[in-house]
Amino acid sequence: MNIKQEITQILKTALNKCGYEIDGNIVSLSNRPELADYQSNVCFGLSKKYKESPEVIANKIIDSIKSDEYCFSFCAPGFINIILTTLKLSSIASSLLCSENLGIEKTANPKLILLDYGGANVAKELHMGHLRSPIIGQAINNLFVLFGNNTISDTHLGDWGLQMGLTIAQMEEDGFLDYYFKGTGKKPEITMEMLNVEYPKASLRKKTDEEFRQKADNYTLLLQQKKEPFFSVWQEMRNVSVKTVERNYNNLNIHFDIWDGESSVSNLITETINIFKNKGLARESEGALVVDVAKEGENIPIPKENEFDIQRYKNPMPPAIIQKYNGGELYMTTDLATILLRNRQFKPDEIVYVTDNRQTEHFIKLFRCAKMAEISPENQKLTHVAFGTMNGKDGKPFKTRSGETIKLEDVINMVQEKAQEKLTANGMGKNQELAREIGVAALKFGDLSNDVGRDYVLDIDKFCSFEGKTGPYLQYTCARINSLLSKTKEDGKNFLISSPEERNIVINTLKLIDSFSLALENLTLSPICTAVFNLAQSFSVFYNNIKILTEEDKVKRQNYIALCTLTKKAITLALNVLAIDTPEKM
Ligand code: ARG
């Protein structure tokens, strides 16, 4: 059901009758919901075109409309206000209640979309930076599916870069790898705890110890050539890392169809580089192989979301490096080869990458290279969803009190504990699983309710509150409805919308439906978060002001029950898209 389209149709017919013609969008949601549900600003445009006052035009149009579903009225200086009648709202509500996914239609041209999110790195522990990507990526994935598209999600592990050589070199020096390098001792068990110490140590050291850095560089190269013992050690490291990552992502209700990584394209690297060489797109520079992405004299505009980071951008944009001085491969090389692989395996219509906005330049270069070399066909859409930083209350990237970047697992524990505190305060007792569901909801909703590109402050106390624009508040609203519905055997199907409280629930459900397309258009989830919160709020007003189950008039009572059921259905749909659980009880 598309109310906007219906109103547009009525207005268009009226315009026609009155001898007016105009292109473009003529109906929008009302800017002043207290006055109307929808509005049309068409008379201002017509006024310019036909040299009549907007008021005269508005009244002519309104006079020519006869509808018992919508009320059209004039609003100074030239708006047409549109209100849905009780009859119309009731019939809309019934049809929303019966239809799957609130009647959101699946696209007639489903696309195959490959989503690349998560992006955890092997050997490095998952940290806060790896929280936003899967949260946003999973929700965008669900949104594409809601509209009938097919998706493939790939976590694209960072498992083939310098951090591998660094960690191996450090572990060797610290005597953990004698079995592999000297053939002595027992086969060591490589653990996450070990990697958590060794990688940061190596990473710090490479900044001052040039000899060590070169060694790590060389080890990375040997690994990329699949030489022993590097390859065997690497396999062990990858296995333990993947297990940890999987556990963390499972805890967050985030899932992938494919667990590929940079290493998955190791056998396509030479081919990829040759494509650039053969097409004359690559040139040598200081021993490395580079591709010029900017044309002579071209100024590549800085994306708006990256203006904060203006120093990072040089003009003309420096070339993309596709092979290192020592023949090694880089992030750019594996990403190019991955596009080649994905097009051989799946031929997606679109590839969507979800990473933080410090990688924007990388993706500009990647997309340009892929198109130049025709690794990505012309009609394939390549999209980078760039998100901002999750900050602490000091406005700087979130850190622990001692100043370290915080581990993802610790964040999950923190929100879970906070949720448990709230449950205890509400007399719900200890319930680990429920606390996790609530904590994760708090985290996800707190994240997604901001426009994707923007930085935000992780405020665990605020996010976990059962009141206000939070995940737990929405879960709580659903749980309240569950409890109410469990107390009656009646099932409400027939609506008779009359009071403003009732109207608002239906109107806000319609707005929620609109918000899904808006979110899809802009690949940001914040419109859905705002709309679902508004719906929950209008439900709370209704719930607090109206005696639902004790209403004596049967017709009214059934209408109330039907409204509760509809609200629950709508909130649940939104939370499902956001990959947020809806616990039965809270
Ligand atoms: N591993 C990368 C990181 O930690 C993210 C990978 C994103 N995907 C990609 N195809 N480049 O930053």
Coordinates of C-alpha atoms and ligand atoms in Angstrom, one line a residue:
M1 CA 0.0 0.0 0.0
N2 CA 1.4 3.3 -0.9
I3 CA -0.5 6.2 0.5
K4 CA 1.8 8.8 -1.1
Q5 CA 1.1 7.3 -4.5
E6 CA -2.6 7.2 -3.9
I7 CA -2.7 10.9 -2.8
T8 CA -0.5 11.8 -5.8
Q9 CA -2.9 10.1 -8.1
I10 CA -5.9 12.0 -6.7
L11 CA -4.0 15.3 -6.9
K12 CA -2.8 14.6 -10.4
T13 CA -6.4 13.9 -11.6
A14 CA -7.5 17.2 -9.9
L15 CA -4.7 19.2 -11.5
N16 CA -5.7 17.8 -14.9
K17 CA -9.3 18.7 -14.4
C18 CA -8.3 22.3 -13.5
G19 CA -6.0 22.5 -16.5
Y20 CA -2.6 22.4 -14.7
E21 CA 0.4 20.3 -15.4
I22 CA 3.5 19.8 -13.4
D23 CA 6.4 17.3 -13.1
G24 CA 8.0 15.8 -10.1
N25 CA 7.1 14.8 -6.6
I26 CA 4.0 16.6 -5.4
V27 CA 3.2 14.9 -2.0
S28 CA 5.3 14.6 1.1
L29 CA 4.7 13.8 4.8
S30 CA 3.5 16.8 6.6
N31 CA 6.0 19.1 8.2
R32 CA 3.5 19.8 10.9
P33 CA 2.0 16.5 11.9
E34 CA -0.4 18.3 14.4
L35 CA -2.1 19.9 11.4
A36 CA -2.1 17.2 8.8
D37 CA -0.7 13.8 7.8
Y38 CA 0.6 14.7 4.3
Q39 CA 1.0 18.0 2.5
S40 CA 1.5 19.2 -1.1
N41 CA 3.5 22.2 -2.0
V42 CA 2.5 22.0 -5.7
C43 CA 0.6 25.3 -5.8
F44 CA 3.8 27.3 -5.4
G45 CA 5.3 25.8 -8.5
L46 CA 2.1 26.1 -10.4
S47 CA 1.8 29.8 -9.3
K48 CA 5.0 30.6 -11.0
K49 CA 4.1 28.7 -14.1
Y50 CA 0.4 29.9 -14.5
K51 CA 0.7 33.4 -12.9
E52 CA -2.1 32.8 -10.4
S53 CA -1.8 33.1 -6.6
P54 CA -1.1 29.8 -4.8
E55 CA -4.2 30.3 -2.7
V56 CA -6.5 30.6 -5.8
I57 CA -4.9 27.5 -7.3
A58 CA -5.1 25.5 -4.1
N59 CA -8.8 26.2 -3.6
K60 CA -9.6 25.3 -7.3
I61 CA -7.8 22.0 -6.8
I62 CA -9.4 21.3 -3.5
D63 CA -12.9 22.1 -4.9
S64 CA -12.5 19.6 -7.7
I65 CA -11.6 16.7 -5.4
K66 CA -14.3 14.3 -4.0
S67 CA -12.9 11.7 -1.7
D68 CA -14.2 10.0 1.4
E69 CA -10.8 8.6 2.2
Y70 CA -8.8 11.8 2.4
C71 CA -9.7 15.3 3.5
F72 CA -8.0 18.0 1.5
S73 CA -7.8 21.6 2.9
F74 CA -6.1 24.9 2.3
C75 CA -3.3 26.1 4.6
A76 CA -1.9 29.6 4.1
P77 CA -0.1 30.8 2.2
G78 CA -0.5 28.0 -0.4
F79 CA -0.2 24.5 1.0
I80 CA -2.7 21.7 0.5
N81 CA -3.1 19.7 3.7
I82 CA -4.2 16.1 3.6
I83 CA -5.7 14.2 6.4
L84 CA -6.6 10.5 6.3
T85 CA -10.2 9.9 7.4
T86 CA -11.1 7.5 10.1
L87 CA -12.5 5.1 7.6
K88 CA -9.3 5.2 5.6
L89 CA -7.0 4.8 8.5
S90 CA -9.0 1.8 9.8
S91 CA -8.9 0.1 6.5
I92 CA -5.2 0.7 6.1
A93 CA -4.5 -0.6 9.6
S94 CA -6.4 -3.9 8.7
S95 CA -4.6 -4.4 5.6
L96 CA -1.2 -3.7 7.3
L97 CA -2.0 -6.2 9.9
C98 CA -2.8 -9.0 7.4
S99 CA 0.0 -8.5 5.1
E100 CA 3.5 -9.8 5.3
N101 CA 6.2 -7.3 6.2
L102 CA 3.6 -4.6 6.5
G103 CA 2.9 -4.8 2.8
I104 CA 6.4 -3.6 1.8
E105 CA 6.7 -4.8 -1.7
K106 CA 9.6 -6.8 -3.1
T107 CA 11.3 -5.2 -6.0
A108 CA 10.4 -6.3 -9.5
N109 CA 14.1 -6.4 -10.4
P110 CA 15.9 -8.2 -7.6
K111 CA 19.6 -7.6 -7.6
L112 CA 22.5 -9.8 -6.3
I113 CA 24.4 -7.8 -3.8
L114 CA 27.7 -8.8 -2.3
L115 CA 28.3 -7.2 1.1
D116 CA 31.7 -6.9 2.5
Y117 CA 31.6 -6.1 6.2
G118 CA 33.2 -7.1 9.5
G119 CA 36.7 -7.1 8.1
A120 CA 38.4 -8.5 11.2
N121 CA 42.1 -9.0 11.1
V122 CA 43.8 -12.2 11.9
A123 CA 46.3 -12.0 14.9
K124 CA 44.9 -8.6 15.9
E125 CA 42.2 -8.8 18.5
L126 CA 38.8 -7.5 17.4
H127 CA 38.5 -4.0 18.7
M128 CA 35.9 -1.2 18.7
G129 CA 36.6 -0.4 15.1
H130 CA 35.4 -3.8 14.2
L131 CA 32.1 -3.2 16.0
R132 CA 30.5 -0.6 13.7
S133 CA 31.2 -2.4 10.4
P134 CA 29.3 -5.7 11.2
I135 CA 26.5 -3.8 13.0
I136 CA 25.9 -1.5 10.0
G137 CA 26.7 -4.2 7.4
Q138 CA 24.3 -6.7 8.8
A139 CA 21.5 -4.2 9.0
I140 CA 22.1 -3.0 5.4
N141 CA 22.2 -6.7 4.3
N142 CA 18.8 -7.3 6.0
L143 CA 17.4 -4.1 4.4
F144 CA 18.4 -5.3 0.9
V145 CA 16.7 -8.7 1.6
L146 CA 13.5 -7.0 2.9
F147 CA 13.1 -5.5 -0.5
G148 CA 13.5 -8.8 -2.2
N149 CA 17.1 -8.7 -3.3
N150 CA 19.6 -11.5 -2.9
T151 CA 22.7 -11.0 -0.9
I152 CA 26.0 -12.7 -0.1
S153 CA 27.9 -11.5 2.9
D154 CA 31.6 -12.0 3.1
T155 CA 33.6 -10.9 6.1
H156 CA 36.8 -10.5 4.2
L157 CA 39.3 -11.2 6.9
G158 CA 42.6 -9.2 7.0
D159 CA 44.8 -12.3 6.9
W160 CA 47.6 -11.7 4.4
G161 CA 49.3 -8.4 5.4
L162 CA 52.3 -7.1 7.2
Q163 CA 50.7 -7.9 10.6
M164 CA 51.3 -11.5 9.8
G165 CA 55.0 -11.2 9.2
L166 CA 55.3 -8.9 12.3
T167 CA 53.6 -11.4 14.6
I168 CA 55.5 -14.4 13.2
A169 CA 58.9 -12.6 13.6
Q170 CA 58.1 -11.5 17.1
M171 CA 56.9 -15.0 18.2
E172 CA 60.0 -16.5 16.7
E173 CA 62.2 -14.2 18.6
D174 CA 60.3 -14.8 21.8
G175 CA 61.0 -18.5 21.4
F176 CA 57.4 -19.7 20.7
L177 CA 58.2 -21.1 17.3
D178 CA 61.3 -23.2 17.9
Y179 CA 59.3 -26.3 16.8
Y180 CA 58.7 -24.7 13.4
F181 CA 62.0 -22.7 12.9
K182 CA 64.6 -25.0 14.6
G183 CA 62.8 -28.3 14.6
T184 CA 63.1 -28.6 18.4
G185 CA 60.6 -29.0 21.1
K186 CA 56.9 -29.7 21.0
K187 CA 54.4 -28.2 18.6
P188 CA 53.3 -25.1 20.4
E189 CA 49.7 -24.2 20.9
I190 CA 49.2 -20.8 19.5
T191 CA 46.6 -19.0 21.5
M192 CA 44.7 -15.7 21.3
E193 CA 46.3 -14.6 24.5
M194 CA 49.7 -15.1 22.9
L195 CA 48.7 -13.2 19.8
N196 CA 47.3 -10.4 21.9
V197 CA 50.7 -9.8 23.4
E198 CA 52.9 -10.5 20.4
Y199 CA 51.3 -8.5 17.8
P200 CA 51.1 -5.2 19.7
K201 CA 54.7 -5.7 20.8
A202 CA 55.8 -6.2 17.2
S203 CA 53.7 -3.3 15.9
L204 CA 55.3 -0.9 18.4
R205 CA 58.7 -2.2 17.6
K206 CA 58.5 -1.8 13.9
K207 CA 58.3 2.0 14.4
T208 CA 61.8 2.3 15.7
D209 CA 63.6 -0.9 14.8
E210 CA 64.3 -0.8 11.1
E211 CA 66.0 -4.1 11.0
F212 CA 63.0 -5.8 12.6
R213 CA 60.6 -4.1 10.2
Q214 CA 62.6 -5.4 7.2
K215 CA 62.6 -8.9 8.7
A216 CA 58.8 -8.7 9.1
D217 CA 58.5 -7.4 5.6
N218 CA 60.5 -10.4 4.3
Y219 CA 58.5 -12.9 6.4
T220 CA 55.3 -11.4 5.0
L221 CA 56.6 -11.9 1.5
L222 CA 57.7 -15.5 2.3
L223 CA 54.2 -16.2 3.7
Q224 CA 52.6 -14.7 0.6
Q225 CA 54.8 -17.2 -1.4
K226 CA 53.4 -19.9 0.8
K227 CA 56.9 -20.9 2.0
E228 CA 57.3 -23.0 5.1
P229 CA 57.3 -22.7 8.1
F230 CA 55.6 -19.4 7.6
F231 CA 52.5 -20.9 6.0
S232 CA 52.0 -23.5 8.7
V233 CA 52.4 -21.0 11.5
W234 CA 50.0 -18.7 9.7
Q235 CA 47.4 -21.4 9.4
E236 CA 47.4 -22.0 13.2
M237 CA 47.2 -18.3 13.8
R238 CA 44.3 -17.9 11.4
N239 CA 42.4 -20.8 12.9
V240 CA 42.5 -19.4 16.5
S241 CA 41.6 -15.9 15.3
V242 CA 38.7 -17.1 13.2
K243 CA 37.3 -19.0 16.2
T244 CA 37.4 -15.8 18.4
V245 CA 36.0 -13.6 15.7
E246 CA 33.2 -16.1 15.1
R247 CA 32.3 -16.3 18.8
N248 CA 32.2 -12.5 19.0
Y249 CA 30.1 -12.0 15.9
N250 CA 27.7 -14.8 17.0
N251 CA 27.3 -12.9 20.3
L252 CA 26.3 -9.9 18.2
N253 CA 23.8 -11.8 16.1
I254 CA 25.9 -11.2 13.0
H255 CA 26.4 -13.9 10.4
F256 CA 28.4 -14.3 7.1
D257 CA 27.8 -16.5 4.2
I258 CA 31.5 -16.6 3.4
W259 CA 34.5 -16.4 5.6
D260 CA 37.0 -15.5 2.9
G261 CA 39.9 -13.2 3.4
E262 CA 42.8 -11.5 1.7
S263 CA 44.6 -14.8 1.5
S264 CA 41.7 -16.4 -0.6
V265 CA 43.0 -14.6 -3.7
S266 CA 46.7 -15.5 -3.3
N267 CA 46.6 -17.5 -6.6
L268 CA 45.0 -14.6 -8.5
I269 CA 47.6 -11.9 -7.6
T270 CA 49.9 -12.5 -10.6
E271 CA 47.0 -12.5 -13.0
T272 CA 45.6 -9.3 -11.5
I273 CA 48.9 -7.5 -11.8
N274 CA 49.3 -8.7 -15.4
I275 CA 46.0 -7.3 -16.3
F276 CA 47.2 -3.9 -15.3
K277 CA 50.6 -4.4 -17.0
N278 CA 49.1 -5.7 -20.3
K279 CA 46.6 -2.9 -20.5
G280 CA 49.4 -0.4 -20.0
L281 CA 47.9 0.9 -16.9
A282 CA 50.8 0.3 -14.5
R283 CA 54.1 2.0 -14.3
E284 CA 57.2 1.6 -12.1
S285 CA 57.9 4.0 -9.4
E286 CA 60.8 3.5 -7.0
G287 CA 60.8 -0.2 -7.6
A288 CA 57.0 -0.5 -6.9
L289 CA 54.3 -0.9 -9.4
V290 CA 51.7 1.9 -9.4
V291 CA 48.5 2.9 -11.2
D292 CA 47.6 6.5 -11.8
V293 CA 44.0 7.0 -10.7
A294 CA 43.7 10.7 -11.3
K295 CA 43.7 11.9 -14.8
E296 CA 46.1 14.7 -15.8
G297 CA 45.1 17.8 -13.9
E298 CA 42.0 16.1 -12.4
N299 CA 41.0 17.2 -8.9
I300 CA 39.2 14.4 -7.2
P301 CA 36.7 16.0 -4.8
I302 CA 36.9 15.0 -1.2
P303 CA 33.7 13.2 -0.1
K304 CA 31.7 15.3 2.2
E305 CA 32.0 12.9 5.1
N306 CA 35.7 13.2 4.9
E307 CA 36.1 16.9 5.1
F308 CA 37.3 16.5 8.7
D309 CA 40.3 14.7 7.4
I310 CA 41.3 17.2 4.8
Q311 CA 45.1 16.9 5.4
R312 CA 44.9 13.2 4.4
Y313 CA 44.0 14.2 0.8
K314 CA 46.6 15.3 -1.6
N315 CA 45.8 16.6 -5.0
P316 CA 46.3 15.1 -7.5
M317 CA 45.5 11.9 -5.7
P318 CA 48.6 9.8 -5.4
P319 CA 48.7 6.6 -7.5
A320 CA 47.5 3.3 -6.2
I321 CA 50.3 0.9 -5.3
I322 CA 49.6 -2.6 -6.6
Q323 CA 52.9 -4.2 -5.9
K324 CA 55.6 -3.4 -3.3
Y325 CA 59.2 -2.7 -4.1
N326 CA 60.0 -6.3 -3.0
G327 CA 57.3 -7.9 -5.1
G328 CA 55.0 -8.3 -2.2
E329 CA 51.3 -7.7 -2.4
L330 CA 49.3 -5.1 -0.6
Y331 CA 45.8 -4.3 0.6
M332 CA 45.0 -2.8 -2.8
T333 CA 46.3 -5.8 -4.7
T334 CA 44.2 -8.3 -2.7
D335 CA 41.2 -6.1 -2.9
L336 CA 41.5 -5.9 -6.7
A337 CA 42.0 -9.6 -7.0
T338 CA 39.0 -10.1 -4.8
I339 CA 36.8 -8.2 -7.2
L340 CA 38.1 -10.4 -10.0
L341 CA 37.3 -13.5 -7.9
R342 CA 33.8 -12.3 -6.9
N343 CA 33.0 -11.6 -10.5
R344 CA 34.1 -15.1 -11.5
Q345 CA 32.2 -16.8 -8.7
F346 CA 29.0 -14.7 -8.3
K347 CA 28.8 -11.8 -10.8
P348 CA 27.1 -9.5 -8.3
D349 CA 25.2 -6.5 -9.5
E350 CA 26.7 -4.5 -6.7
I351 CA 29.4 -4.8 -4.1
V352 CA 29.0 -2.8 -0.9
Y353 CA 32.0 -2.3 1.4
V354 CA 31.4 -1.1 5.0
T355 CA 34.5 0.3 6.6
D356 CA 35.4 3.4 8.6
N357 CA 35.9 6.6 6.8
R358 CA 39.7 6.6 7.1
Q359 CA 39.6 4.1 4.2
T360 CA 37.7 6.3 1.8
E361 CA 40.7 7.2 -0.3
H362 CA 41.6 3.5 -0.6
F363 CA 38.1 2.8 -2.0
I364 CA 38.2 5.7 -4.4
K365 CA 41.4 4.3 -5.8
L366 CA 40.2 0.7 -5.7
F367 CA 37.0 1.5 -7.6
R368 CA 38.8 3.6 -10.2
C369 CA 41.5 0.9 -10.8
A370 CA 38.8 -1.9 -11.0
K371 CA 36.9 0.1 -13.7
M372 CA 40.0 1.1 -15.6
A373 CA 41.2 -2.5 -15.8
E374 CA 37.6 -3.7 -16.5
I375 CA 37.9 -6.1 -13.6
S376 CA 34.6 -4.7 -12.6
P377 CA 32.1 -4.5 -15.5
E378 CA 30.8 -1.1 -16.4
N379 CA 27.3 -1.7 -15.1
Q380 CA 28.5 -3.1 -11.7
K381 CA 27.9 -0.7 -8.9
L382 CA 30.7 -0.4 -6.3
T383 CA 29.7 1.3 -3.1
H384 CA 31.7 2.3 -0.1
V385 CA 29.6 2.9 3.1
A386 CA 32.0 5.0 5.2
F387 CA 31.2 5.3 8.9
G388 CA 32.5 7.7 11.5
T389 CA 34.3 6.9 14.8
M390 CA 32.8 5.7 18.0
N391 CA 34.1 8.1 20.5
G392 CA 34.3 8.3 24.3
K393 CA 32.7 11.1 26.3
D394 CA 35.8 13.2 25.7
G395 CA 35.1 13.2 22.0
K396 CA 38.1 11.1 21.1
P397 CA 38.1 7.5 19.9
F398 CA 36.8 5.3 22.7
K399 CA 39.6 4.0 24.9
T400 CA 39.8 2.2 28.2
R401 CA 40.6 4.2 31.3
S402 CA 44.3 3.3 31.0
G403 CA 44.2 4.6 27.4
E404 CA 44.2 1.4 25.4
T405 CA 41.8 0.7 22.6
I406 CA 39.2 -1.5 24.0
K407 CA 38.5 -5.1 23.0
L408 CA 35.2 -5.9 21.4
E409 CA 34.6 -8.7 23.9
D410 CA 35.0 -6.2 26.8
V411 CA 32.5 -3.9 25.3
I412 CA 29.9 -6.7 25.0
N413 CA 30.6 -7.5 28.6
M414 CA 30.2 -3.9 29.7
V415 CA 26.8 -3.5 28.0
Q416 CA 25.7 -6.9 29.3
E417 CA 26.6 -6.0 32.9
K418 CA 24.8 -2.7 32.6
A419 CA 21.7 -4.4 31.2
Q420 CA 21.8 -6.9 34.1
E421 CA 21.9 -3.9 36.5
K422 CA 18.7 -2.5 34.9
L423 CA 17.0 -6.0 35.0
T424 CA 17.8 -6.3 38.7
A425 CA 16.5 -2.9 39.4
N426 CA 13.2 -3.9 37.6
G427 CA 13.0 -7.0 39.8
M428 CA 13.8 -9.4 37.0
G429 CA 16.6 -11.2 38.7
K430 CA 19.7 -12.6 37.1
N431 CA 19.3 -13.7 33.5
Q432 CA 22.5 -13.8 31.5
E433 CA 21.0 -14.5 28.1
L434 CA 18.4 -11.8 28.4
A435 CA 21.0 -9.3 29.6
R436 CA 23.1 -10.1 26.6
E437 CA 20.2 -9.5 24.2
I438 CA 19.4 -6.2 25.9
G439 CA 23.0 -5.1 26.0
V440 CA 23.6 -5.9 22.4
A441 CA 20.4 -4.1 21.4
A442 CA 21.6 -1.1 23.3
L443 CA 24.9 -1.1 21.5
K444 CA 23.4 -1.6 18.1
F445 CA 20.6 0.8 18.3
G446 CA 22.9 3.4 19.9
D447 CA 25.1 3.0 16.8
L448 CA 22.5 2.8 14.1
S449 CA 20.4 5.7 15.3
N450 CA 23.2 8.0 14.2
D451 CA 23.7 8.8 10.5
V452 CA 26.2 6.3 9.3
G453 CA 28.9 8.9 8.3
R454 CA 28.9 10.7 11.6
D455 CA 31.0 10.1 14.7
Y456 CA 29.1 9.4 17.9
V457 CA 29.7 9.1 21.6
L458 CA 29.4 5.6 23.1
D459 CA 27.4 6.3 26.3
I460 CA 26.7 2.9 27.8
D461 CA 24.5 4.3 30.6
K462 CA 22.3 6.2 28.1
F463 CA 22.2 3.4 25.5
C464 CA 21.1 0.8 28.1
S465 CA 18.3 2.9 29.5
F466 CA 14.8 1.4 29.3
E467 CA 13.5 4.9 28.5
G468 CA 14.2 7.3 25.6
K469 CA 15.5 6.6 22.1
T470 CA 17.2 3.3 22.9
G471 CA 17.2 -0.3 21.9
P472 CA 16.0 -1.6 25.3
Y473 CA 13.1 0.9 25.2
L474 CA 11.9 -0.7 22.0
Q475 CA 12.4 -4.2 23.2
Y476 CA 10.5 -3.2 26.4
T477 CA 7.6 -1.8 24.4
C478 CA 7.3 -5.1 22.6
A479 CA 7.5 -7.1 25.8
R480 CA 4.8 -4.9 27.3
I481 CA 2.5 -5.7 24.4
N482 CA 3.4 -9.4 24.7
S483 CA 2.4 -9.4 28.3
L484 CA -0.9 -7.6 27.6
L485 CA -1.8 -9.9 24.7
S486 CA -1.1 -12.9 26.8
K487 CA -3.8 -11.8 29.2
T488 CA -6.6 -12.1 26.6
K489 CA -8.0 -14.7 24.3
E490 CA -9.6 -12.2 22.1
D491 CA -7.8 -11.4 18.9
G492 CA -8.4 -8.0 17.5
K493 CA -8.6 -7.8 13.7
N494 CA -11.0 -5.0 13.2
F495 CA -10.0 -1.4 13.6
L496 CA -12.1 1.6 14.3
I497 CA -9.5 4.4 14.6
S498 CA -10.9 7.5 16.3
S499 CA -8.9 9.2 19.0
P500 CA -5.7 11.1 18.2
E501 CA -3.7 8.5 20.2
E502 CA -5.0 5.8 17.9
R503 CA -4.5 7.8 14.7
N504 CA -0.9 8.4 15.7
I505 CA -0.1 4.8 15.9
V506 CA -1.3 4.1 12.4
I507 CA 0.3 7.2 11.0
N508 CA 3.6 6.4 12.6
T509 CA 3.4 2.9 11.3
L510 CA 3.0 4.4 7.8
K511 CA 6.0 6.6 8.4
L512 CA 8.0 3.6 9.6
I513 CA 7.2 1.9 6.3
D514 CA 8.4 5.0 4.4
S515 CA 11.6 5.0 6.4
F516 CA 12.7 1.6 5.1
S517 CA 13.0 3.0 1.5
L518 CA 14.6 6.1 2.7
A519 CA 17.2 4.0 4.6
L520 CA 17.8 1.9 1.5
E521 CA 18.3 4.9 -0.7
N522 CA 20.9 6.4 1.5
L523 CA 22.3 3.3 3.1
T524 CA 21.9 4.6 6.6
L525 CA 19.7 3.1 9.2
S526 CA 18.9 6.2 11.2
P527 CA 15.6 6.9 9.5
I528 CA 14.3 3.5 10.6
C529 CA 15.5 4.1 14.2
T530 CA 13.8 7.5 14.4
A531 CA 10.6 6.2 12.9
V532 CA 10.4 3.1 15.1
F533 CA 11.1 5.2 18.2
N534 CA 8.3 7.6 17.2
L535 CA 5.9 4.7 16.8
A536 CA 6.9 3.2 20.2
Q537 CA 6.4 6.6 21.8
S538 CA 2.9 7.0 20.3
F539 CA 2.1 3.5 21.5
S540 CA 3.2 4.5 25.1
V541 CA 0.9 7.5 25.0
F542 CA -2.0 5.3 23.9
Y543 CA -1.1 2.6 26.5
N544 CA -0.9 5.1 29.3
N545 CA -4.1 6.9 28.5
I546 CA -6.4 4.1 27.5
K547 CA -7.7 1.1 29.5
I548 CA -7.3 -1.6 26.9
L549 CA -8.4 -5.0 28.2
T550 CA -11.0 -3.5 30.7
E551 CA -12.8 -1.5 28.0
E552 CA -16.4 -2.7 28.1
D553 CA -17.4 -1.8 24.6
K554 CA -16.4 -4.9 22.6
V555 CA -15.8 -3.1 19.3
K556 CA -13.5 -0.6 21.0
R557 CA -11.7 -3.2 22.9
Q558 CA -11.0 -5.3 19.8
N559 CA -9.8 -2.2 18.1
Y560 CA -7.4 -1.6 20.9
I561 CA -6.1 -5.1 20.8
A562 CA -5.7 -4.9 17.1
L563 CA -3.6 -1.7 17.5
C564 CA -1.4 -3.5 20.0
T565 CA -0.9 -6.3 17.6
L566 CA -0.1 -4.0 14.8
T567 CA 2.4 -2.0 16.8
K568 CA 4.2 -5.2 17.9
K569 CA 4.3 -6.4 14.3
A570 CA 5.8 -3.1 13.1
I571 CA 8.4 -2.7 15.9
T572 CA 9.4 -6.3 15.4
L573 CA 9.9 -5.9 11.7
A574 CA 12.1 -2.8 12.3
L575 CA 14.2 -4.6 15.0
N576 CA 14.6 -7.6 12.8
V577 CA 16.1 -5.4 10.0
L578 CA 18.4 -3.9 12.6
A579 CA 19.4 -7.4 13.7
I580 CA 18.1 -6.7 17.2
D581 CA 16.5 -9.5 19.2
T582 CA 13.0 -9.0 20.6
P583 CA 12.8 -10.9 23.9
E584 CA 9.4 -12.2 24.9
K585 CA 9.6 -10.8 28.4
M586 CA 11.5 -8.1 30.0
Ligands
ARG1 N1 40.5 -5.7 7.4 C1 40.2 -4.4 7.1 C2 40.4 -3.5 8.3 O1 40.5 -3.9 9.4 C3 38.8 -4.2 6.6 C4 38.5 -4.9 5.3 C5 37.4 -4.3 4.5 N2 37.1 -5.0 3.3 C6 37.9 -4.9 2.2 N3 37.5 -5.6 1.1 N4 38.9 -4.0 2.1 O2 40.5 -2.3 8.2

